[in-house]
XYZ file of C-alpha atoms in Angstrom:
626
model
C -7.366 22.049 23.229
C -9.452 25.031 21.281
C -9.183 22.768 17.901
C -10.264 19.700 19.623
C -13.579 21.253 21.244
C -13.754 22.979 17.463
C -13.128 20.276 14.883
C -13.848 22.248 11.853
C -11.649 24.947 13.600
C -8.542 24.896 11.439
C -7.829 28.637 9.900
C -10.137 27.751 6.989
C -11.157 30.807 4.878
C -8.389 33.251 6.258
C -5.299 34.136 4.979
C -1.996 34.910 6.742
C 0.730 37.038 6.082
C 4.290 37.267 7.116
C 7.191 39.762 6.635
C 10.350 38.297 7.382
C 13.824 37.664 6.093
C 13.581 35.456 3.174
C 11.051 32.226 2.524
C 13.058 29.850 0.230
C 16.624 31.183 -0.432
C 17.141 27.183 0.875
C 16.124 26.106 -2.587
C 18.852 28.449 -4.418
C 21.652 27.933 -2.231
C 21.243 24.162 -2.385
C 21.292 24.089 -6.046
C 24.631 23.261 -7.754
C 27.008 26.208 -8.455
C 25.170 28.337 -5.944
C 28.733 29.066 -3.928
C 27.019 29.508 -0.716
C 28.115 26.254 1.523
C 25.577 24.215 3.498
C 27.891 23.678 6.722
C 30.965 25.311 8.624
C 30.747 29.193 9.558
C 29.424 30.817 6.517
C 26.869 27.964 5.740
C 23.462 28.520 4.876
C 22.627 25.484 7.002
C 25.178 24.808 10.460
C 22.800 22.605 11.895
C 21.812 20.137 9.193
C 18.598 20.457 6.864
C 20.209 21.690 4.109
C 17.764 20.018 1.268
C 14.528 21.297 3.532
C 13.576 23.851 1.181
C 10.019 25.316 0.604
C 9.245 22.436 -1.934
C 9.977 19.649 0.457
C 7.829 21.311 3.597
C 5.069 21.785 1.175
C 5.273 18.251 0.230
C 5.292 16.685 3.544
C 2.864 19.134 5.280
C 5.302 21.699 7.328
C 3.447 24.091 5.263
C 0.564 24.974 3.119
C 0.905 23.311 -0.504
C 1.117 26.774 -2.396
C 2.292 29.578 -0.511
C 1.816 32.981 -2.005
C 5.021 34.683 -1.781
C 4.788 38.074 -3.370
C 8.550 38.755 -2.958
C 11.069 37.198 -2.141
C 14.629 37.878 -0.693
C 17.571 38.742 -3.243
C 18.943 35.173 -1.865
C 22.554 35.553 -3.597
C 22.828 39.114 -2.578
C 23.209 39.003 1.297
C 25.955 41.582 2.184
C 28.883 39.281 1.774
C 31.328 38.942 2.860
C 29.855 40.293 6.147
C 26.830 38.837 6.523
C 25.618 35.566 6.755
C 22.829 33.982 3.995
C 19.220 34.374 4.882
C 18.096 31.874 6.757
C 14.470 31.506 5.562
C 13.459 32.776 9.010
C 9.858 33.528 7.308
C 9.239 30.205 6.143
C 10.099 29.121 10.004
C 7.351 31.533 11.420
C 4.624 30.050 8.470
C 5.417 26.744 9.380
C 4.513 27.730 13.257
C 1.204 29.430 11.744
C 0.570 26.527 9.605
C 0.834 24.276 12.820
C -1.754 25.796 14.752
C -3.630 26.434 12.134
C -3.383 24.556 9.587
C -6.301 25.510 7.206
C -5.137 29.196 6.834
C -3.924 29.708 3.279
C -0.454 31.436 3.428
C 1.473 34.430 2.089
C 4.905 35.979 2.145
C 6.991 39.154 1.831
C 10.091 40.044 2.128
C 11.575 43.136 4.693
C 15.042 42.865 4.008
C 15.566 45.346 1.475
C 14.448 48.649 2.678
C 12.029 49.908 4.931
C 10.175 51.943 2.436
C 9.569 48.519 0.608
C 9.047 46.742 4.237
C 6.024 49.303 4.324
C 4.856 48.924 0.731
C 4.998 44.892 1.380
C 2.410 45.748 4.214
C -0.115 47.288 1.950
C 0.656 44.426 -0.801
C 0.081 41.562 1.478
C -3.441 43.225 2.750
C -4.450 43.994 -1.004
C -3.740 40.117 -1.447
C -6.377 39.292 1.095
C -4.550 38.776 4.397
C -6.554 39.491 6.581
C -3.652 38.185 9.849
C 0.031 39.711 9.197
C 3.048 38.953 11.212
C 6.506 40.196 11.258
C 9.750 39.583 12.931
C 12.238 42.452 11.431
C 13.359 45.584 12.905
C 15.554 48.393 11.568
C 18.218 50.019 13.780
C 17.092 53.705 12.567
C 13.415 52.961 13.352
C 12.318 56.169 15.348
C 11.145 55.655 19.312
C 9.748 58.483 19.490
C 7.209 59.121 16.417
C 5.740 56.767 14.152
C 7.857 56.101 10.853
C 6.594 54.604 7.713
C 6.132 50.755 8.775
C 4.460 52.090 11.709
C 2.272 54.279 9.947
C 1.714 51.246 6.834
C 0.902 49.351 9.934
C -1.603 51.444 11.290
C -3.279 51.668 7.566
C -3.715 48.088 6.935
C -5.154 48.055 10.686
C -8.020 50.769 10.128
C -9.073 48.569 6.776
C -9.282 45.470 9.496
C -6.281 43.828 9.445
C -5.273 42.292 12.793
C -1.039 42.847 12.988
C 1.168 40.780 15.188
C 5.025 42.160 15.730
C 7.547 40.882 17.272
C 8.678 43.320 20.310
C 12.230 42.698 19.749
C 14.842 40.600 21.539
C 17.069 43.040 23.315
C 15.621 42.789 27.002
C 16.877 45.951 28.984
C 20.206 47.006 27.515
C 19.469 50.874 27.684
C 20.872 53.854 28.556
C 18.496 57.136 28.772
C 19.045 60.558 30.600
C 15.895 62.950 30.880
C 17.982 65.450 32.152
C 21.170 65.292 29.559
C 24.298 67.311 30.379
C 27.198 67.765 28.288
C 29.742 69.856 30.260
C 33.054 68.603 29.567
C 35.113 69.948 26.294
C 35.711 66.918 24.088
C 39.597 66.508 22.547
C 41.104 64.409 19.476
C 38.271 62.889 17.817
C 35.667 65.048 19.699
C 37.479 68.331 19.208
C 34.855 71.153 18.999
C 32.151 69.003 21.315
C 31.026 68.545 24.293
C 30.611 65.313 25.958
C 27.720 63.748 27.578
C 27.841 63.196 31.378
C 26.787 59.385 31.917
C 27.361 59.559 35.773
C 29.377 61.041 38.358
C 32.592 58.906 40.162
C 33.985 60.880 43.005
C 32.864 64.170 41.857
C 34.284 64.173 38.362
C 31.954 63.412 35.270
C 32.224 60.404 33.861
C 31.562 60.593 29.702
C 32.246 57.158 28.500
C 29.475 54.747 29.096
C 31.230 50.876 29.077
C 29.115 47.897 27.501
C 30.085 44.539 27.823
C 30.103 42.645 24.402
C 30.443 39.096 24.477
C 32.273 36.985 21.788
C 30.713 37.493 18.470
C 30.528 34.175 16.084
C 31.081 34.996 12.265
C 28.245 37.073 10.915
C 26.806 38.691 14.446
C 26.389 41.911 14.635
C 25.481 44.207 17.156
C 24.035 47.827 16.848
C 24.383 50.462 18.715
C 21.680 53.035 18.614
C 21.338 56.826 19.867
C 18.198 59.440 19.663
C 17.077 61.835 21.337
C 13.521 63.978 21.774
C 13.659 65.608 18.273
C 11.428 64.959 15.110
C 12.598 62.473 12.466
C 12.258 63.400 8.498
C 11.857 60.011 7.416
C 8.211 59.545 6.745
C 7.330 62.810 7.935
C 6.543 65.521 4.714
C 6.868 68.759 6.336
C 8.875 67.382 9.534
C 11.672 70.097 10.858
C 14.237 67.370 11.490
C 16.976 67.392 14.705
C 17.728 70.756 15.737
C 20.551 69.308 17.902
C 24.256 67.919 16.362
C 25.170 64.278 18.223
C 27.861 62.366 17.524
C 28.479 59.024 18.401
C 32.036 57.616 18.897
C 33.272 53.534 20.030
C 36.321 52.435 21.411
C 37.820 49.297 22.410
C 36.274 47.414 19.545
C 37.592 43.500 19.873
C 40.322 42.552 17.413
C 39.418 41.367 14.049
C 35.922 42.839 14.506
C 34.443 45.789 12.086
C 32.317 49.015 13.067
C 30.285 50.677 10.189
C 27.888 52.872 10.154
C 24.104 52.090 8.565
C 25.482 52.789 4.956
C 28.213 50.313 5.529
C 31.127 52.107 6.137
C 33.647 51.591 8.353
C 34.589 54.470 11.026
C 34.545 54.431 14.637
C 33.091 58.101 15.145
C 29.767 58.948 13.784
C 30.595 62.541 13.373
C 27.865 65.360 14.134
C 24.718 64.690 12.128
C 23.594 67.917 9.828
C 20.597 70.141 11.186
C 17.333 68.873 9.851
C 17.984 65.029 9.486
C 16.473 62.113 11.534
C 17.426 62.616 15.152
C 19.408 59.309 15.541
C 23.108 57.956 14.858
C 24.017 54.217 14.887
C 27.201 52.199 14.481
C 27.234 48.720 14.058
C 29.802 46.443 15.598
C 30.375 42.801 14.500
C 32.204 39.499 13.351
C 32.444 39.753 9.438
C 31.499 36.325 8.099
C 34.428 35.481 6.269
C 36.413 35.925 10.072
C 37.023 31.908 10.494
C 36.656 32.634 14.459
C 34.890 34.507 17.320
C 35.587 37.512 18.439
C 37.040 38.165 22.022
C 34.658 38.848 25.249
C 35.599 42.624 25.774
C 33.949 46.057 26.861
C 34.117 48.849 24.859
C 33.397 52.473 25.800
C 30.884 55.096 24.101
C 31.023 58.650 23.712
C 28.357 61.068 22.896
C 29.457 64.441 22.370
C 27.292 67.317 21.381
C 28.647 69.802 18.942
C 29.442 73.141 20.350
C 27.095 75.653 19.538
C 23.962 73.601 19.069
C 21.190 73.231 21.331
C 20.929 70.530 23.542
C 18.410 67.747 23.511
C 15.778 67.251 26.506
C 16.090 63.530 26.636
C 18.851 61.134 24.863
C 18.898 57.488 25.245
C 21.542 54.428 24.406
C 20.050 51.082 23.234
C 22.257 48.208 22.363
C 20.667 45.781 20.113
C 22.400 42.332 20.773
C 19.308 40.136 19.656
C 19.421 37.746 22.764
C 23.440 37.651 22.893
C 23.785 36.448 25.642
C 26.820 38.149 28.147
C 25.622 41.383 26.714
C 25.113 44.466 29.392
C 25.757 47.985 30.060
C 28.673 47.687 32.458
C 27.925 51.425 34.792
C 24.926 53.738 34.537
C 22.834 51.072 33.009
C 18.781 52.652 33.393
C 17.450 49.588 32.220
C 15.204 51.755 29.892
C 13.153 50.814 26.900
C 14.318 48.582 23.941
C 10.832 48.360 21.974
C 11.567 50.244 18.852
C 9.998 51.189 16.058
C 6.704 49.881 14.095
C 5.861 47.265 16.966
C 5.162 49.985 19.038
C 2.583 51.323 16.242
C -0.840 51.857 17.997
C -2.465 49.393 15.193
C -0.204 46.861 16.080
C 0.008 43.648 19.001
C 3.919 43.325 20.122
C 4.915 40.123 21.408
C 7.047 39.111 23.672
C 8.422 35.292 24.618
C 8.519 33.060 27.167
C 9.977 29.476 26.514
C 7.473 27.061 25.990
C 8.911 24.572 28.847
C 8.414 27.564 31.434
C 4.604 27.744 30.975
C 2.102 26.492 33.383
C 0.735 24.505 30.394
C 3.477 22.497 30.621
C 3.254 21.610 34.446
C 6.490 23.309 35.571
C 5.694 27.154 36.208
C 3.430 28.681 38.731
C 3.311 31.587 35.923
C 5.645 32.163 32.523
C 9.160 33.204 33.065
C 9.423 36.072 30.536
C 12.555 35.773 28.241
C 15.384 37.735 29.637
C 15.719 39.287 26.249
C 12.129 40.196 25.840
C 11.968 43.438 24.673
C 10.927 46.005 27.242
C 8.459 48.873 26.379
C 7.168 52.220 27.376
C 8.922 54.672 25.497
C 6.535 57.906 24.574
C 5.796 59.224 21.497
C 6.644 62.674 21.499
C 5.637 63.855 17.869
C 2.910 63.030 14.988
C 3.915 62.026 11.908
C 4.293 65.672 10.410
C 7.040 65.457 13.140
C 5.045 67.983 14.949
C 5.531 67.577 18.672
C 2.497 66.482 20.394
C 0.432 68.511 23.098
C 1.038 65.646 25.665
C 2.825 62.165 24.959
C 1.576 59.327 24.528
C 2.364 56.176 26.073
C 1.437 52.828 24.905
C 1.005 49.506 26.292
C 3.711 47.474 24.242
C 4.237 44.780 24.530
C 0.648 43.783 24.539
C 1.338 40.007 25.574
C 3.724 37.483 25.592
C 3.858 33.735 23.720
C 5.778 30.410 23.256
C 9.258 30.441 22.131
C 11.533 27.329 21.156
C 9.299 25.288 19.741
C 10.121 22.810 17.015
C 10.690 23.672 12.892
C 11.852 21.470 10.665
C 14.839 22.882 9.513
C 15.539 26.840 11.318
C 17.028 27.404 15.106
C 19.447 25.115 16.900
C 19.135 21.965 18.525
C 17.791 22.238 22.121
C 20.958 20.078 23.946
C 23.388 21.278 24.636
C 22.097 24.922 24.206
C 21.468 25.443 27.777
C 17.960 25.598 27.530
C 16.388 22.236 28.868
C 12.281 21.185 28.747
C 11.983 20.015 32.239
C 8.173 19.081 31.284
C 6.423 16.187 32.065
C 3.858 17.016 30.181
C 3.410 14.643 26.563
C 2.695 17.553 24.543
C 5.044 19.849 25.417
C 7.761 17.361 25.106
C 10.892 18.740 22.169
C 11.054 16.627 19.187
C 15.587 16.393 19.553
C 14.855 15.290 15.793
C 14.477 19.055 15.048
C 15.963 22.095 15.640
C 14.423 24.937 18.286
C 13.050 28.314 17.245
C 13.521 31.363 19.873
C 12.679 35.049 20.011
C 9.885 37.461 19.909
C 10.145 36.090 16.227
C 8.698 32.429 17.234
C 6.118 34.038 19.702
C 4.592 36.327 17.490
C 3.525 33.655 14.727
C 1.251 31.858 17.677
C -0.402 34.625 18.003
C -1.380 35.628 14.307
C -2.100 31.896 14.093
C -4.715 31.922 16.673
C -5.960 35.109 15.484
C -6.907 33.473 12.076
C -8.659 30.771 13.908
C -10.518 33.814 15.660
C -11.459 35.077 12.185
C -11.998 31.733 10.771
C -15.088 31.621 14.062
C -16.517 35.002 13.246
C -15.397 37.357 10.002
C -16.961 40.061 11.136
C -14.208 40.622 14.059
C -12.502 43.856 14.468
C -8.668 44.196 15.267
C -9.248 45.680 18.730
C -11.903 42.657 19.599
C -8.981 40.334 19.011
C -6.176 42.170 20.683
C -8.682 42.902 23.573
C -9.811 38.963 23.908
C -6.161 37.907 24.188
C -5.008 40.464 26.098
C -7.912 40.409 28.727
C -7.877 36.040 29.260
C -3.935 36.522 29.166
C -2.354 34.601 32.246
C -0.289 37.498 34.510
C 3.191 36.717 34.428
C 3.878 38.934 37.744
C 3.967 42.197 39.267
C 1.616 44.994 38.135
C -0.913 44.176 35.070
C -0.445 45.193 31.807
C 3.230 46.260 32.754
C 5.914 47.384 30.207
C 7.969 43.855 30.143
C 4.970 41.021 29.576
C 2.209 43.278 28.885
C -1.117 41.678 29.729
C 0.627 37.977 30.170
C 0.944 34.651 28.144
C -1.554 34.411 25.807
C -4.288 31.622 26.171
C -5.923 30.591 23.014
C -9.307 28.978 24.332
C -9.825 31.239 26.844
C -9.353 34.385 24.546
C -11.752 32.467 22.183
C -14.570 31.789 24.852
C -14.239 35.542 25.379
C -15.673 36.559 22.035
C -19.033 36.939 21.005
C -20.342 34.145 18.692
C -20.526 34.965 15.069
C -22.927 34.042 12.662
C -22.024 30.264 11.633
C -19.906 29.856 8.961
C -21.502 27.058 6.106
C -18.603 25.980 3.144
C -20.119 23.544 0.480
C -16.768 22.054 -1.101
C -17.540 21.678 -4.218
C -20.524 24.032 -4.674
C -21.463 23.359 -8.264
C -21.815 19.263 -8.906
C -23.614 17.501 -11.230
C -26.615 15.590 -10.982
C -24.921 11.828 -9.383
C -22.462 13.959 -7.860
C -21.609 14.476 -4.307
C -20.461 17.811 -2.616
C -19.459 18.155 1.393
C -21.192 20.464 3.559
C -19.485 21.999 6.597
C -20.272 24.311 9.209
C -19.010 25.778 12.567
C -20.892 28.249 15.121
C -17.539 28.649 17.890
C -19.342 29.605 21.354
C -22.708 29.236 20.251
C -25.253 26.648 22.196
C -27.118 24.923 19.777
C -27.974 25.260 16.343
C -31.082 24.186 14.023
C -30.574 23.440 10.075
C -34.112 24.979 7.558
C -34.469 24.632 3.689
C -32.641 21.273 1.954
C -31.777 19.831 5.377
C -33.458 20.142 8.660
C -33.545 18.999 12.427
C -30.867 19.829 15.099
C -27.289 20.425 14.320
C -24.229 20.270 16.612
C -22.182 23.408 17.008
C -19.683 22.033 14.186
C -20.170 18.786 11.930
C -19.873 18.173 7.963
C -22.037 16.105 6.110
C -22.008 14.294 2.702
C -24.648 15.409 0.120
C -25.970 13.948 -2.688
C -29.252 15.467 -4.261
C -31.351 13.602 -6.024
C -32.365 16.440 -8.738
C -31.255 19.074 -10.207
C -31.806 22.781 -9.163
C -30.228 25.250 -6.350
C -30.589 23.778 -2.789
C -30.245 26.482 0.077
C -28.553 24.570 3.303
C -29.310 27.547 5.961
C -28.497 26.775 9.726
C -29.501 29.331 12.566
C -27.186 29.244 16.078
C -27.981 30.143 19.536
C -25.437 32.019 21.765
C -25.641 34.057 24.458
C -26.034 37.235 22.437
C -28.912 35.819 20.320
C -29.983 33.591 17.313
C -28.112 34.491 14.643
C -28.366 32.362 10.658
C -26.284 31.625 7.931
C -26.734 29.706 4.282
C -25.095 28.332 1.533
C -26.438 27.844 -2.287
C -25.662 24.228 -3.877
C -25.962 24.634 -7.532
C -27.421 20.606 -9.197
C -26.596 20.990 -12.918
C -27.887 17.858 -15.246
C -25.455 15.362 -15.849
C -23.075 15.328 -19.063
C -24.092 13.397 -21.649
C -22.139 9.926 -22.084
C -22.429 8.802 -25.724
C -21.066 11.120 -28.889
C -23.391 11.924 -31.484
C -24.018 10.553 -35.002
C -22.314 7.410 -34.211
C -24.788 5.061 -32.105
C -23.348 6.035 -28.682
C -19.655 5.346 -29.489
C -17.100 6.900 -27.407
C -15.504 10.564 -29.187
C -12.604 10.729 -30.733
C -10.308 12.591 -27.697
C -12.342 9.401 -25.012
C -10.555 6.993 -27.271
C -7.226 8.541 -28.015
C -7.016 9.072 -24.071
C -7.735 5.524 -23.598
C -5.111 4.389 -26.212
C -2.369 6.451 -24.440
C -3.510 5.078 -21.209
C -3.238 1.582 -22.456
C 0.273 2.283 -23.956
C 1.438 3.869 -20.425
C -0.062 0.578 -18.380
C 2.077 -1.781 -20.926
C 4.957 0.251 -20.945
C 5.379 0.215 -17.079
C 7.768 -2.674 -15.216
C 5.732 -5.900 -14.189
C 5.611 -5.752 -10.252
C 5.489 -1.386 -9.614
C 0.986 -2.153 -10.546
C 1.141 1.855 -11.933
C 2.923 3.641 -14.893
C 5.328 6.546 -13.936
C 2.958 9.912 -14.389
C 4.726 12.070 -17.020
């Protein structure tokens, strides 16, 4: 609706960025001798689309024809034979940006190497002009409670003007967190020399095992299982003190055939007491290798926290398992329902997102309001320290997420087809009706590339917007999704793109001449846009009243520089804008010294022309370019 009361309104002039997974590791694993399948369990591809590589979107429009990637995924190096291939999840979340708006030029980086590099592909994407980034990757040692380095490379990029979309996460509730920890009880076998933490009390006796349900896990998933607690991280923080306090964290009941590691990938089921003066979190991962030929068993498993003896004892400790959306997955007793939103989305330069499924949007005629995701991440979590790992005077609190969008929208090739998934569009309206020719993109991960995308066509209106103008026009013409507003599940609500746009002030119009050098005969293309201005009046080579957005054909009829300058009206004021056309004389036609002959390299281009018309087959009227 925005683009169609805007029609030079396309992105135009802006560029986007996105950190993600991997953009075209498609194109290597469907080359011969690859060894990565296209189909079954471990394939690259289960749903079909195997051939849509970055080549064949750019070539039928899904994206941009020349995407910048400035690096890419190591595509053959994916952590087999646990992991899955990439899945080209960041060429997904371009196409989404390239839908809605589709003249943003595009650019790419990889986050899944490390998140030092995650950080320096931040700074690298703004020093390559984006102006919009978006990301959809989280790390399971991000800090809660201080800012690590993505956050703080996210906060950099933002105070040189760069407006940063995150996706909040996609693991709803599932969390665990004591303000008042106690660990009273002596621990035994693999706790010996601990004491456990107290989840609860049942009948008077202190209950230290806290039970999470875990539903079957296909080949590849993984969950993590994450524990910190109110003391300063080292990781991005010269100078930082580090945990004073020695957790360990300990699993049992793991499903058959599954595997629990730890972050460097190997396998134990007990954590062990961190050292003194190390990042104040321990994680184990639980999961379905990918070479496993079958799922895992529904179970729940139990998890320990003991506290070395001896050591002083944290203020605050909290439990967040990070499922991604599985569904099934809960904490079975003592469940807080605390925080999930971890990490660099929560970066005070930074818009999280949460999702809502497009279908159950009042655009689409079914919903009163937006039905927030169940796995939405949930925010709210302080921040307790700076990033010397100093602890602050007073916490801070943040509103995160900031707003919510659509979710399970069409891609050409990434998701899973919509029937039979047990999600169902219900719409009646035409536009919001799935394309079952394509698969279905959901998470915080397909929400947050609306956003960025609408931001650029916020930019694309008027440059000279800051970060905070955007975040504050989406987040103030955002539809409430319910209960208090902002609150710590949907923020400020779903996200309305003309609305947030009629909220800004109007910029100074924005005049492109495409091409702006020509030669005398020549014609070049003027265009112009002035978004939520009322009127507009053109001065120098043209004149008379304008629309608000138009394009016109020019041809001069001399040479020279001819100034196009058009001045707007808005509600704020008059405010002008030009553009130079440069005329240059025409090139001479005829060669010298030989009465107006064509040159030598005119005829031996018109020879091989000649040869390539007769050599092509009678009936195809074109030769084959070479």
């Amino acid at each position: 609706a925005l683009r169609a009361s805007n029609t030079g309104l396309d992105g135009s002039g802006v560029t986007v960025g996105v950190l993600s997974d991997s953009f075209n590791c498609y194109g290597v694993y469907d080359q011969p001798g690859s060894g990565v399948p296209a189909s079954g369990v471990r394939g690259y591809a289960p749903y079909g689309f195997a051939s849509d590589d970055a080549t064949f979107d750019e070539t039928n429009g899904y994206l941009t024809a020349s995407v910048n990637v400035l690096e890419e995924a190591p595509c053959t190096q994916y952590g087999q034979p646990l992991q899955l291939p990439f899945a080209d999840e960041g060429r997904a979340m371009l196409q989404i940006i390239h839908d809605v708006a589709p003249g943003a030029a595009l650019a790419f980086y990889t986050a899944s190497n490390t998140e030092a590099d995650f950080a320096a592909g931040i700074g690298a994407l703004a020093a390559a002009g984006a102006t919009v980034i978006a990301d959809d990757v989280g790390y399971f040692d991000e800090p809660f409670f201080q800012d690590g380095i993505v956050a703080q490379a996210i906060d950099a990029a933002n105070a040189k003007g760069v407006a940063y979309f995150s996706a909040a996460g996609n693991n709803g509730q599932i969390s665990y967190e004591n303000t008042a920890p106690m660990f009273t009880t002596l621990g035994s076998g693999n706790n010996a020399g601990e004491h456990l933490l107290t989840f609860g009390m049942n009948g008077g006796t202190a209950v230290t095992s806290l039970p999470v349900r875990i539903p079957a896990m296909f080949p590849g998933e993984f969950i993590g299982l994450i524990v910190q607690w109110d003391q300063p991280y080292v990781t991005g923080a010269p100078g930082s003190p580090g945990a004073s306090s020695e957790i360990d964290l300990c699993l049992t009941g793991a499903p058959a055939n599954s595997v629990v590691v730890n972050l460097d990938g190997s396998s134990m089921t007990c954590t062990g007491p961190n050292s003194p003066g190390v990042d104040s979190t321990q994680v184990l991962i639980l999961g379905n290798p990918a070479s496993n030929d079958n799922n895992t068993s529904a179970t729940t498993i139990d998890l320990v926290i003991g506290l070395k003896s001896g050591s002083p004892q944290p203020n605050l400790i909290k439990v967040v398992v990070a499922a991604d959306g599985a569904p099934g997955t809960s904490i079975a007793q003592f469940d807080t329902q605390s925080p999930t939103l971890q990490g660099h989305p929560g970066a005070a330069g930074a818009a999280a997102v949460g999702a809502s499924f497009f279908a159950q949007t009042p655009a689409c005629g079914v919903d009163a309001v937006a039905v927030l995701e169940t796995y939405s991440s949930t925010g709210g979590d302080p921040i307790l320290f700076n990033t010397s790992g100093v602890r602050l005077a007073a916490a801070q609190t943040r509103q995160k997420p900031n707003f919510v969008g659509p979710d399970g929208v069409n891609t050409s090739f990434f998701g899973f087809p919509l029937a039979g998934s047990g999600f169902n569009d219900t719409s009646t309206v035409p536009q919001c009706l799935n394309d079952a020719s394509f698969n279905n993109f959901f998470g915080t991960s397909a929400a947050t590339p609306h956003a960025a995308a609408i931001a650029a066509l916020m930019r694309q209106a008027n440059p000279a917007l800051t970060p905070t103008q955007i975040y504050d026009a989406l987040q103030s013409t955002a539809l409430p999704m319910g209960g208090s507003t902002p609150d710590y599940l949907s923020g400020y609500g779903f996200i309305q793109a003309d609305a947030a746009m009629a909220s800004l002030p109007a910029g100074a119009p924005v005049l492109k001449l495409s091409p702006s050098t020509i030669s005398l005969g020549e014609s070049s293309t003027l265009s112009w846009l002035a978004v939520n201005s009322s009127s507009c009046a053109a001065s120098g080579s043209w004149n008379g009243s304008q629309s608000i957005d138009g394009s016109q054909k020019l041809t001069p009829a001399a040479t020279g520089t001819l100034t196009y300058t058009l001045t707007c009206t808005s509600a704020a004021g008059s405010q002008k804008s030009s553009a130079n056309l440069t005329v240059q004389a025409a090139a001479a036609s005829g060669g010298g010294g030989g009465g107006g002959g064509l040159d030598e390299l005119s005829l031996l281009a018109l020879t091989a022309l000649a040869c390539l018309r007769a050599a092509a087959p009678r009936g195809r009227g074109a030769a084959p370019q070479g």
